[in-house]
Short mmCIF file of C-alpha atoms in Angstrom, two decimals:
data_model
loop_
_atom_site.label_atom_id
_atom_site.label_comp_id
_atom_site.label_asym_id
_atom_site.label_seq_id
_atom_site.Cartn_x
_atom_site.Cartn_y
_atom_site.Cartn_z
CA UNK A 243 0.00 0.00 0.00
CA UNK A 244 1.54 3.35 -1.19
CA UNK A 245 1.37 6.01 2.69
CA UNK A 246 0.95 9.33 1.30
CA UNK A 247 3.25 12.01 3.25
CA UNK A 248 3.20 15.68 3.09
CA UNK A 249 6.23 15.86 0.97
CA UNK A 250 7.16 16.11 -2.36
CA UNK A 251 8.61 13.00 -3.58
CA UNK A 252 10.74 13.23 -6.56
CA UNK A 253 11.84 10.43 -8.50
CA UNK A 254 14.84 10.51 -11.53
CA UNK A 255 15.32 7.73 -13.44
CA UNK A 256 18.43 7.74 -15.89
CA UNK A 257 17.77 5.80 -19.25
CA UNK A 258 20.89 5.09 -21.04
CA UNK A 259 18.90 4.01 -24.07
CA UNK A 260 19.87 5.06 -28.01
CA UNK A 261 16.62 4.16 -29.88
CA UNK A 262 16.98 5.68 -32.91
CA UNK A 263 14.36 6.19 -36.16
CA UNK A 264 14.79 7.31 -39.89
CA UNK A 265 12.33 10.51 -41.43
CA UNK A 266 10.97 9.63 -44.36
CA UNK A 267 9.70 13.11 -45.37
CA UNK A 268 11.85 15.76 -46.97
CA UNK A 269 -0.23 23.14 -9.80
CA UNK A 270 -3.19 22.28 -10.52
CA UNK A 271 -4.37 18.51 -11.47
CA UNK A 272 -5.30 18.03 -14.80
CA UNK A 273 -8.10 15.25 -15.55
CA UNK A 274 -6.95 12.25 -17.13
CA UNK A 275 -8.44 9.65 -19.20
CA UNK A 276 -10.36 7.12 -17.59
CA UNK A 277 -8.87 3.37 -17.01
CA UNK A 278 -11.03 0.87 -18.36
CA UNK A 279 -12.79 -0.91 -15.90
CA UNK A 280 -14.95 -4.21 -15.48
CA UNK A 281 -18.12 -4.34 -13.02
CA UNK A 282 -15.80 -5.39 -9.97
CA UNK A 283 -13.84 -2.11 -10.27
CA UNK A 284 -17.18 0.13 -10.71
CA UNK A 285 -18.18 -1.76 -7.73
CA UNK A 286 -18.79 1.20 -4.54
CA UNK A 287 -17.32 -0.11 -1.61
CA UNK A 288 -18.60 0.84 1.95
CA UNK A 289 -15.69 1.78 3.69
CA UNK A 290 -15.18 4.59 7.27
CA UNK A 291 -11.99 6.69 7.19
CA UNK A 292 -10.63 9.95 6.76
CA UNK A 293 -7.93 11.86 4.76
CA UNK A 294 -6.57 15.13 4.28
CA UNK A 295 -6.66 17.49 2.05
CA UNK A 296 -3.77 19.34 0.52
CA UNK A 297 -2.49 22.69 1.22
CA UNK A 298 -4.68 24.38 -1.71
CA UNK A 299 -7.59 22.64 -1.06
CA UNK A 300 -9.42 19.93 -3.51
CA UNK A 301 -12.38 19.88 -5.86
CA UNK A 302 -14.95 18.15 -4.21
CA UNK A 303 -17.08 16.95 -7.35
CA UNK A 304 -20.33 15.03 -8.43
CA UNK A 305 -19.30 11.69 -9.90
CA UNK A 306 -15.81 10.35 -9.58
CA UNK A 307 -14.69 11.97 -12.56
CA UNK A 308 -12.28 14.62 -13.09
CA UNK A 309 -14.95 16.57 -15.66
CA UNK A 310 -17.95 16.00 -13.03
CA UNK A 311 -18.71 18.89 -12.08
CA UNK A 312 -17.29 20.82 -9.01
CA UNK A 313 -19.85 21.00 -6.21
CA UNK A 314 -17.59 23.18 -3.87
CA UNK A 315 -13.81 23.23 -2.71
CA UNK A 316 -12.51 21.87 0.67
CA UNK A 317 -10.72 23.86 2.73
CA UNK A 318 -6.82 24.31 3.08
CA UNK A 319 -5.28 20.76 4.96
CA UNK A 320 -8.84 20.36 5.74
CA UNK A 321 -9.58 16.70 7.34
CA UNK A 322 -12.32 14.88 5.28
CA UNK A 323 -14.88 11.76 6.25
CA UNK A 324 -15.71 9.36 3.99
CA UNK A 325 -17.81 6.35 4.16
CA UNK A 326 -17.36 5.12 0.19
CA UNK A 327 -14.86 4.88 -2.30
CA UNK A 328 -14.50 3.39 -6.00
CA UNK A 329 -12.67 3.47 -9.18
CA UNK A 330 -13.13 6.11 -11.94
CA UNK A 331 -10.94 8.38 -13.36
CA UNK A 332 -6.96 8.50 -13.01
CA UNK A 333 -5.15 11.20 -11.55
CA UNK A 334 -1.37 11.82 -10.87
CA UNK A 335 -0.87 11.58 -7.26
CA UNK A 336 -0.11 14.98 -5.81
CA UNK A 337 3.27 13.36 -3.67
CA UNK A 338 4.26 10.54 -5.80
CA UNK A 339 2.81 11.67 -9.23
CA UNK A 340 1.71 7.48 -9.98
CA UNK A 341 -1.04 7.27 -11.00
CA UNK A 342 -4.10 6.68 -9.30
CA UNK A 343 -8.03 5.75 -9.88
CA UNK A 344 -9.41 5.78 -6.44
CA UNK A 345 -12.68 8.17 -6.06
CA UNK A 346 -13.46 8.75 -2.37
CA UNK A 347 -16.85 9.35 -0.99
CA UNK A 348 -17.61 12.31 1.72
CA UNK A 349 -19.61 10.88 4.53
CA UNK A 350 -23.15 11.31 3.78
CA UNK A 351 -23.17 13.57 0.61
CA UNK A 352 -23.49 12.51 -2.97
CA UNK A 353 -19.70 14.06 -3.59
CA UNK A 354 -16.67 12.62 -4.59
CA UNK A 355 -12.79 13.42 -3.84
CA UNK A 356 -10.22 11.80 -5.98
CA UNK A 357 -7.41 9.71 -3.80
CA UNK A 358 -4.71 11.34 -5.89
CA UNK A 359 -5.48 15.07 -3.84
CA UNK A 360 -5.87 13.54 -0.02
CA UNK A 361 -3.25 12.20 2.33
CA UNK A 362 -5.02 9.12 3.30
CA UNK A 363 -5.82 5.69 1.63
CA UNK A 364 -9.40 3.56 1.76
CA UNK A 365 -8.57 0.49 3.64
CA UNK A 366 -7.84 -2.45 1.43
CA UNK A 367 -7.42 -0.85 -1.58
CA UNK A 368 -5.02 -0.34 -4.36
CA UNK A 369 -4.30 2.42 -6.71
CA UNK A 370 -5.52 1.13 -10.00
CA UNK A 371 -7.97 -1.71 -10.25
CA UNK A 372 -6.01 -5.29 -10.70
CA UNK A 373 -8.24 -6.18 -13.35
CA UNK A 374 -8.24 -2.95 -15.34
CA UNK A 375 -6.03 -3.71 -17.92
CA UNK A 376 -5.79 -6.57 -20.29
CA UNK A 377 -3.72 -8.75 -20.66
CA UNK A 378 -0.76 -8.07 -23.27
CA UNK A 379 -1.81 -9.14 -26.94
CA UNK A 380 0.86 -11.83 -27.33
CA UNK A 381 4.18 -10.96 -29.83
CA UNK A 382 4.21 -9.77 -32.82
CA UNK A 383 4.28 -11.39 -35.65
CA UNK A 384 6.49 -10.27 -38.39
CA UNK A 385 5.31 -11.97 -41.14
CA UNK A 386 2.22 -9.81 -40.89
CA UNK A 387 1.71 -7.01 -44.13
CA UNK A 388 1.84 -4.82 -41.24
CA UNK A 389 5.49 -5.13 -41.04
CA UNK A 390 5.84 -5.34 -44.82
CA UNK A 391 4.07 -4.29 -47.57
CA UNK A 392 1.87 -2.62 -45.58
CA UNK A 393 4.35 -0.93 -43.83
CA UNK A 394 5.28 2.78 -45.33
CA UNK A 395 8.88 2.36 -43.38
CA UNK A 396 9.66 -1.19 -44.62
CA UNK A 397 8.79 0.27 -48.75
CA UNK A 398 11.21 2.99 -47.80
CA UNK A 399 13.82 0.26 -47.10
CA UNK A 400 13.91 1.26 -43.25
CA UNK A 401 12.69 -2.06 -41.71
CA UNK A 402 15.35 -4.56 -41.17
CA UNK A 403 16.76 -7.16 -43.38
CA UNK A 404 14.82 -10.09 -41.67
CA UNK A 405 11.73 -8.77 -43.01
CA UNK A 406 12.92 -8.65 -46.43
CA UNK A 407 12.18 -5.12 -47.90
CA UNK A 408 12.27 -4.79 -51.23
CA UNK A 409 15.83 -2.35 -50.41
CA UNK A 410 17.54 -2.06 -47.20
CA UNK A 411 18.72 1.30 -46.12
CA UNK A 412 19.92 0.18 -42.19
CA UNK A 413 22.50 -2.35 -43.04
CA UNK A 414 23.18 -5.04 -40.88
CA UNK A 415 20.91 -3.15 -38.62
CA UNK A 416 18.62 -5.61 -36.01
CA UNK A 417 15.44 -2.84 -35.76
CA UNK A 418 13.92 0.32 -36.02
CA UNK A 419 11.15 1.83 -33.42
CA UNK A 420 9.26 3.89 -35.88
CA UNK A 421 8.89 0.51 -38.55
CA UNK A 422 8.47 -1.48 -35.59
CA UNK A 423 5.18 0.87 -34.03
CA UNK A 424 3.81 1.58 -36.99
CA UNK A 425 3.50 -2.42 -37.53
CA UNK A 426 2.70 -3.22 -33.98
CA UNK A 427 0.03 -0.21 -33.83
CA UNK A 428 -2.01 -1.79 -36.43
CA UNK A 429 -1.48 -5.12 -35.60
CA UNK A 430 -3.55 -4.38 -32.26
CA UNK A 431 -6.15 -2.40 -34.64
CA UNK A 432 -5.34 1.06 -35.01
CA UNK A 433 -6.60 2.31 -38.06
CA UNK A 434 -3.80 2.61 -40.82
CA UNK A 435 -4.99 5.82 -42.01
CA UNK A 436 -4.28 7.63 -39.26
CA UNK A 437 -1.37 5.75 -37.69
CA UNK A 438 0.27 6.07 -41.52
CA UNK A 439 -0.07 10.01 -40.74
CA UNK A 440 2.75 9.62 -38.68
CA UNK A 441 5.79 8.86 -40.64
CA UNK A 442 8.81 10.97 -39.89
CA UNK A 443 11.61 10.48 -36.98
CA UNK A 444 9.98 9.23 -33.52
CA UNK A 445 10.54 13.02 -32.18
CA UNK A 446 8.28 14.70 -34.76
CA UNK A 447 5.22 11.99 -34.19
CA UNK A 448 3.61 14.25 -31.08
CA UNK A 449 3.19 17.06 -34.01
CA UNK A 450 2.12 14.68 -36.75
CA UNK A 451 -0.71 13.07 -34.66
CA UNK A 452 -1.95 16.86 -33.32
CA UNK A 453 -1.75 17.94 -37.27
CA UNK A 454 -4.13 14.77 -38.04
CA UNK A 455 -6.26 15.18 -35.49
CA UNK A 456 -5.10 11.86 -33.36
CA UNK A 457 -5.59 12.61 -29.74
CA UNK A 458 -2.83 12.51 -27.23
CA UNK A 459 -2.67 12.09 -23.75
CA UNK A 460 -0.21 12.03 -20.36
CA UNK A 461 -1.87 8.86 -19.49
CA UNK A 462 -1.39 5.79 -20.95
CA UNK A 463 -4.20 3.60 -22.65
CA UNK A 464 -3.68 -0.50 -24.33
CA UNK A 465 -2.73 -0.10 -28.31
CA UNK A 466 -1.26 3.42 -27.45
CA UNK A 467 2.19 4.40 -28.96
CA UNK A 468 4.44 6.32 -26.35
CA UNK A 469 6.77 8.65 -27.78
CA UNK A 470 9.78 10.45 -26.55
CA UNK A 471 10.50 14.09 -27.67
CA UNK A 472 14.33 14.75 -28.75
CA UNK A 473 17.15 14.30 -26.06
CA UNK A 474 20.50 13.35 -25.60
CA UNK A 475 19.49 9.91 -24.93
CA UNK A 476 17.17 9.98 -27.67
CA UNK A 477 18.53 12.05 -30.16
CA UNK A 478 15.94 11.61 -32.74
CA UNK A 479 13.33 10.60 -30.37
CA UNK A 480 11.75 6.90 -29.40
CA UNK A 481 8.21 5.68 -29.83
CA UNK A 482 7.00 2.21 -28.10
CA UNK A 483 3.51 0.50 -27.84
CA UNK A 484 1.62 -0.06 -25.30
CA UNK A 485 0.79 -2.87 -24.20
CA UNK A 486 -0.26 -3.67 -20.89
CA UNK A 487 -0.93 -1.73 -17.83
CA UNK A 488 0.03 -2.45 -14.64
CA UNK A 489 -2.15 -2.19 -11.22
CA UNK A 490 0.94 -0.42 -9.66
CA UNK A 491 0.61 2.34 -12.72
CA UNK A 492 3.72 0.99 -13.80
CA UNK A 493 3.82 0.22 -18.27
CA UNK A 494 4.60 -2.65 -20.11
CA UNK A 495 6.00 -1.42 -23.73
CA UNK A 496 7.20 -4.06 -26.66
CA UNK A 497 9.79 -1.75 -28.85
CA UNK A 498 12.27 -2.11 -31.69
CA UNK A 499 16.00 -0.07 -31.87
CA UNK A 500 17.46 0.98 -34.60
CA UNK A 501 21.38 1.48 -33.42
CA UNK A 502 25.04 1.85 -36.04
CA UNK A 503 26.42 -0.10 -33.83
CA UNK A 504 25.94 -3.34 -35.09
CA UNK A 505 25.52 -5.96 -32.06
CA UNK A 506 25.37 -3.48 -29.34
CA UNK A 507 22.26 -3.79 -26.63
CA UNK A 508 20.42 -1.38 -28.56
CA UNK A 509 20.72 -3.17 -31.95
CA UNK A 510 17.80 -5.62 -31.78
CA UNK A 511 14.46 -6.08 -33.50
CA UNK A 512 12.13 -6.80 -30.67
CA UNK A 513 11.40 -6.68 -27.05
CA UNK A 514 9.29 -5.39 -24.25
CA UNK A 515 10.46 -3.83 -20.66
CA UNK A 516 8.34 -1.96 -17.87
CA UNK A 517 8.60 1.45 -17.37
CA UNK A 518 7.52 4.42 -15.33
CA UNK A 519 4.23 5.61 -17.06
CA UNK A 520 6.12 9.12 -16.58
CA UNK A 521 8.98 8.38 -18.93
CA UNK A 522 7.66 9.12 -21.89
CA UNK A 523 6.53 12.78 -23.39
CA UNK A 524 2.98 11.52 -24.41
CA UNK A 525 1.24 8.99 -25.64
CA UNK A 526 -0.40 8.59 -28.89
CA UNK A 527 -3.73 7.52 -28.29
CA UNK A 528 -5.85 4.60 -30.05
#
């Protein structure tokens, strides 16, 4: 169980990762989209506790949503009953900034405080529902058109030589993330149209999906492609997919990595790691 503490926790974590892709063209808490849940998560759960608010005060709303509207604001550290809770939408944690889908009750009243804004946790519960997320889609498979001739990146020649493209412009080269997430994207479903809008370097994606009208988000959904703005550990940026999420917030992302140096750790065509859902800039979502 995560003890909330009137401090500000911050948490750095260094990625020594070089994904690299190939262009092929010349406070206040912001509401989040909602995790999926199943009837056991939308379940309200009778519960008697209390919590405090934070310095500012919180938005004490109609439905545990973040766009419910606001029925009044609590006061400043102001100690709040509750006698319900349940899951709805996610908010960054004030302290810890994981996220969090735990809607509180006040005692009595038809309004609702998110956990994310209160020091305080229901009893016996857990951040994100265990159930909300799906389990991942299996591997990919690269025999798919997906990763071939229905891949813009693998006609350019920028997929790798074990998916025989027609030319080969990465050499001996293992992988590429932006060949390997525009595959993998519409493998889980996304619709080609729009995930073929995005095809320059992993950096420029964020811009391409605004320009066509693809929403983004800072919270992660299943089928959604993460992307990484330019860095130093990215220099042309990074984009992953989605594919599970975790009930400790935590992501599960498959990727590919394009990388010169042939047989180095970032030279390979497939894999998947879990990652802070803060890592990356934004996701791309289905």
């Amino acid at each position: 169980m995560i003890i909330k503490r009137f401090s500000v926790i911050a948490v750095t974590s260094i990625l020594t990762f070089s994904g690299l892709s190939v262009n092929l063209q010349n406070f206040s808490i912001q509401p989040m989209a909602a995790i999926a849940q199943t009837k056991d998560c939308n379940a309200v759960r009778n519960v008697n506790f209390s919590a405090r608010a934070v310095e500012d005060g919180v938005n004490i709303r109609s439905a545990p949503s973040a766009s419910a509207s606001i029925i009044r604001i609590s006061g400043s550290n102001e100690t709040l009953n509750f006698d319900a809770w349940t899951y709805g939408d996610t908010v960054a944690d004030y302290w810890t900034n994981q996220l969090d889908a735990r809607w509180y009750k006040l005692s009595g009243e038809n309004a609702w405080v998110a956990s994310a804004v209160v020091a305080g946790n229901a009893p016996n519960s857990t951040p994100t529902c265990s159930t909300s997320s799906p389990s991942p889609s299996g591997t990919p498979d690269f025999t798919l058109r997906v990763y071939r001739e229905d891949n813009p990146f693998w006609q350019a020649g920028y997929a790798p030589q074990s998916t025989n493209p027609l030319s080969s412009r990465l050499g001996e080269a293992k992988g590429n993330c932006t060949w390997y997430a525009n595959g993998r994207a519409k493998e889980l479903g996304r619709d080609p149209g729009l995930v073929n809008r995005m095809l320059g370097n992993a950096f420029e994606w964020g811009t391409q999906a605004a320009n066509a009208g693809i929403p983004t988000s800072n919270t992660p959904q299943i089928g959604a492609i993460a992307q990484w703005d330019k860095s130093s550990m990215y220099p042309l940026g990074h984009v992953a997919v989605v594919e599970k999420i975790n009930s400790d917030g935590t992501i599960l992302i498959s990727e590919s990595s394009y990388s010169p140096n042939i047989g180095s750790k970032w030279d390979f065509l497939y894999r998947t790691r879990t990652i802070s859902a803060n890592e990356p800039s934004r996701f791309i979502l289905p």
